[in-house]
PDB file of C-alpha atoms in Angstrom:
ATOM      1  CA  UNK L 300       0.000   0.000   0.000  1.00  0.00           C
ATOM      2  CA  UNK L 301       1.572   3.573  -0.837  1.00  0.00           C
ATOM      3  CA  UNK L 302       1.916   6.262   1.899  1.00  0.00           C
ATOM      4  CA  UNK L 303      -0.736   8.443   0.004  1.00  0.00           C
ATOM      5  CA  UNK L 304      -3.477   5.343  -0.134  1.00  0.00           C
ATOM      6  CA  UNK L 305      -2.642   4.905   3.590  1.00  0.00           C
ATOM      7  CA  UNK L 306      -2.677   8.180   5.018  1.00  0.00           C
ATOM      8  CA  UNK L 307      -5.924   8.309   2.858  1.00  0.00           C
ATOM      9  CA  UNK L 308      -7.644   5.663   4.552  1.00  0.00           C
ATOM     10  CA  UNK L 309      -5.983   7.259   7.902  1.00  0.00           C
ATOM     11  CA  UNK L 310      -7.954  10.432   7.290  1.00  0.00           C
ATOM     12  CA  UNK L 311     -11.563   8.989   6.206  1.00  0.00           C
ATOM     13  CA  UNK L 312     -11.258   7.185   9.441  1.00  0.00           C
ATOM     14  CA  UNK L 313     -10.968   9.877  11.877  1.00  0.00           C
ATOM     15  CA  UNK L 314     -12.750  11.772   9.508  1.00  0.00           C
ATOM     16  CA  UNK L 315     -15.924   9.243   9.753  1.00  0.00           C
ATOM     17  CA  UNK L 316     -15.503   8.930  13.575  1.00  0.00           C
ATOM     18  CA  UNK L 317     -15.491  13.183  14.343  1.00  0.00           C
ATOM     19  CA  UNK L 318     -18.565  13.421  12.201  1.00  0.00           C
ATOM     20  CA  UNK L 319     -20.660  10.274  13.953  1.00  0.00           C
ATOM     21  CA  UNK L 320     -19.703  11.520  17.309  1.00  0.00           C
ATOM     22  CA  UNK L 321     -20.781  15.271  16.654  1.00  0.00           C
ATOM     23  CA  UNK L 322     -23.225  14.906  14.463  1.00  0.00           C
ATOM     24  CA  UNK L 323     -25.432  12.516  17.835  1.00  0.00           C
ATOM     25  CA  UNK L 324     -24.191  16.027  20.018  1.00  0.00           C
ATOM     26  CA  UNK L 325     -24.267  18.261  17.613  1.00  0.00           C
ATOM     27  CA  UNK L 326     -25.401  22.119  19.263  1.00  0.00           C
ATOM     28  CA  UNK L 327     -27.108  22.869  16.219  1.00  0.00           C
ATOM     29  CA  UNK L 328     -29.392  21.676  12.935  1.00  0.00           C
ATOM     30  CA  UNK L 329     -26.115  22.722  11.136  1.00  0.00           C
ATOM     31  CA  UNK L 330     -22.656  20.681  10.945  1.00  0.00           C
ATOM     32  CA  UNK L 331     -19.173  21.935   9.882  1.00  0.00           C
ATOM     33  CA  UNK L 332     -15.592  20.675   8.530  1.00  0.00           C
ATOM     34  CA  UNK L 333     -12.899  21.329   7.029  1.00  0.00           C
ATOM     35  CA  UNK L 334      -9.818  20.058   5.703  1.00  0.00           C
ATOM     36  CA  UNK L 335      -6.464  21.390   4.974  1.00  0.00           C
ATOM     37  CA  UNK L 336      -2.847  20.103   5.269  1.00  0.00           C
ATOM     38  CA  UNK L 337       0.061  21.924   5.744  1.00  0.00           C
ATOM     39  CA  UNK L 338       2.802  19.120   3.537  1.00  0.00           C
ATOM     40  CA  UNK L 339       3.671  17.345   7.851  1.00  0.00           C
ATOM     41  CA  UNK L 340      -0.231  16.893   8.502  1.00  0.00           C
ATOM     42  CA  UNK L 341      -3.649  16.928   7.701  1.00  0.00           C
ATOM     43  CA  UNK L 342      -5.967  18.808   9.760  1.00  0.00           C
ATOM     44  CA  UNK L 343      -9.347  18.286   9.871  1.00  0.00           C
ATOM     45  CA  UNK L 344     -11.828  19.983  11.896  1.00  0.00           C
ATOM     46  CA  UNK L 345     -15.475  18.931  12.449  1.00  0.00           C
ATOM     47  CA  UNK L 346     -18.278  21.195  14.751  1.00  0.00           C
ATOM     48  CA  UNK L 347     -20.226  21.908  16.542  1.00  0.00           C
ATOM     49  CA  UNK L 348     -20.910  19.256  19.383  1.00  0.00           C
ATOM     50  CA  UNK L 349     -22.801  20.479  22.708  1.00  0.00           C
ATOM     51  CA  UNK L 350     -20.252  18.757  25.152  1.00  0.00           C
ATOM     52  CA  UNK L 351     -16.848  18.660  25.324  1.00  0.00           C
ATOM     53  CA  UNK L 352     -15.665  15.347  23.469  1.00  0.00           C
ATOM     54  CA  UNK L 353     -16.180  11.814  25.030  1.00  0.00           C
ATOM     55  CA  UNK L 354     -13.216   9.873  26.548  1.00  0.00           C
ATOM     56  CA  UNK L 355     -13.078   7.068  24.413  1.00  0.00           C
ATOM     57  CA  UNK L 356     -14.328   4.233  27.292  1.00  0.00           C
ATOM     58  CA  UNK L 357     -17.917   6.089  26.123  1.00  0.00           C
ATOM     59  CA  UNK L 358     -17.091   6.743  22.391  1.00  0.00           C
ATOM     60  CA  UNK L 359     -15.331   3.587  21.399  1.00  0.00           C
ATOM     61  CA  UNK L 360     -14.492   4.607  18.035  1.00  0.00           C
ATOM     62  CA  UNK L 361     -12.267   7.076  19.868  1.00  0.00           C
ATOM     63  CA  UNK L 362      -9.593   4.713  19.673  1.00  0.00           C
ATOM     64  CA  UNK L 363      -9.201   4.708  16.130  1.00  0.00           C
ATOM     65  CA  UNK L 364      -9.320   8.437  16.257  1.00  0.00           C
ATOM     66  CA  UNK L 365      -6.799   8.642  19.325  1.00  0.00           C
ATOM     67  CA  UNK L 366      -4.465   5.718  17.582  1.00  0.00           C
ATOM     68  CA  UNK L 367      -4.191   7.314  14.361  1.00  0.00           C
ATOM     69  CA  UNK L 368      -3.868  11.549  15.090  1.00  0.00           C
ATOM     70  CA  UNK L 369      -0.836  13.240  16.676  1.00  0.00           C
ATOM     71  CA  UNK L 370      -2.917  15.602  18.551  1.00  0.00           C
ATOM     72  CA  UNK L 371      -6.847  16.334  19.052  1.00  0.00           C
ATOM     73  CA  UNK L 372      -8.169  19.206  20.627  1.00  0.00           C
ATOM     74  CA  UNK L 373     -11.045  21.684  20.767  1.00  0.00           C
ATOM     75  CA  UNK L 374     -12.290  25.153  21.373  1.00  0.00           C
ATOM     76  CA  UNK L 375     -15.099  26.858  21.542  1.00  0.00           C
ATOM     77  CA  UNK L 376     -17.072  27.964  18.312  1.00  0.00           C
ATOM     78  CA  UNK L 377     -18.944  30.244  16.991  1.00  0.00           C
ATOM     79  CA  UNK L 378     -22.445  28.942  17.808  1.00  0.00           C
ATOM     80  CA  UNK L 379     -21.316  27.980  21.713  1.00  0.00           C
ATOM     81  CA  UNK L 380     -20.387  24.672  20.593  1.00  0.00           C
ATOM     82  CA  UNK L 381     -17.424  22.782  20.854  1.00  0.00           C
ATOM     83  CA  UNK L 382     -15.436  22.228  17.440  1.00  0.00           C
ATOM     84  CA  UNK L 383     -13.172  19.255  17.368  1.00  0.00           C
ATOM     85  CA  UNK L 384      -9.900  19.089  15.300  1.00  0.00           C
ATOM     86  CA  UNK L 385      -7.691  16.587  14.961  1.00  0.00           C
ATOM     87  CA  UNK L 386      -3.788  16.136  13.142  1.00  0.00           C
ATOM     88  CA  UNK L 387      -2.861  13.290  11.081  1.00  0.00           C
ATOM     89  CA  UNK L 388       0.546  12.639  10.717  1.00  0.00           C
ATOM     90  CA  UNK L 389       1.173  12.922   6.636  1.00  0.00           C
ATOM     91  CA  UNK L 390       4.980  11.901   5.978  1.00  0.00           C
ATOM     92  CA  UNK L 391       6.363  14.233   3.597  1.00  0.00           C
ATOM     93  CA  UNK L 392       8.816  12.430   0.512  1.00  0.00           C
ATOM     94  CA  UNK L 393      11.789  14.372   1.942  1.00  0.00           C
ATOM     95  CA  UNK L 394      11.497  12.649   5.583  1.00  0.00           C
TER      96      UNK L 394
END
C-alpha cells in the first residue's frame, strides 16, 4: 500500500468517527468541517458538538481516532459549541 493510499484511509477514518460523534451532540441543525494540510499533517476539523468530546471508554471509536492523530483538541465555536480538530501525521517524501 503507498503512503498516500494509507494516510488516505488514515484520514476517512478519523474523519468518519469526528462526524458520527458530533453529528449525535451536535449544538445545532447545522454541521461543519474542514480540511487542509500543511505538507507534515492533515488537519481536519469537524463542529459543533454540545459537550466537550467523550473519553473514548464512552465513544469507542475514539480509539481509532486517538491511535491514528498526533494531537486532538477543541475550542469553543462560533455557535457555543465545541469544534473538534484533529492532526494526522502525513509523511512528507523528503522525511
Amino acid at each position: 500500500m503507498s503512503e498516500a493510499v494509507a494516510v488516505a484511509e488514515s484520514v476517512l477514518g478519523v474523519l468518519t468517527e469526528l462526524v458520527d460523534v458530533t453529528a449525535r451532540h451536535r449544538a445545532s441543525v447545522d454541521l461543519a468541517g474542514r480540511i487542509s494540510c500543511d505538507g507534515a499533517h492533515v488537519l481536519l476539523t469537524v463542529g459543533e458538538m454540545d459537550r466537550p468530546l467523550p473519553d473514548p471508554e464512552v465513544e469507542p471509536g475514539l480509539y481509532l481516532v486517538h491511535r491514528l492523530v498526533d494531537d486532538i483538541g477543541q475550542y469553543r465555536g462560533d455557535e457555543a459549541g465545541y469544534v473538534t480538530w484533529a492532526s494526522v501525521p502525513a509523511p512528507s517524501k523528503t522525511q
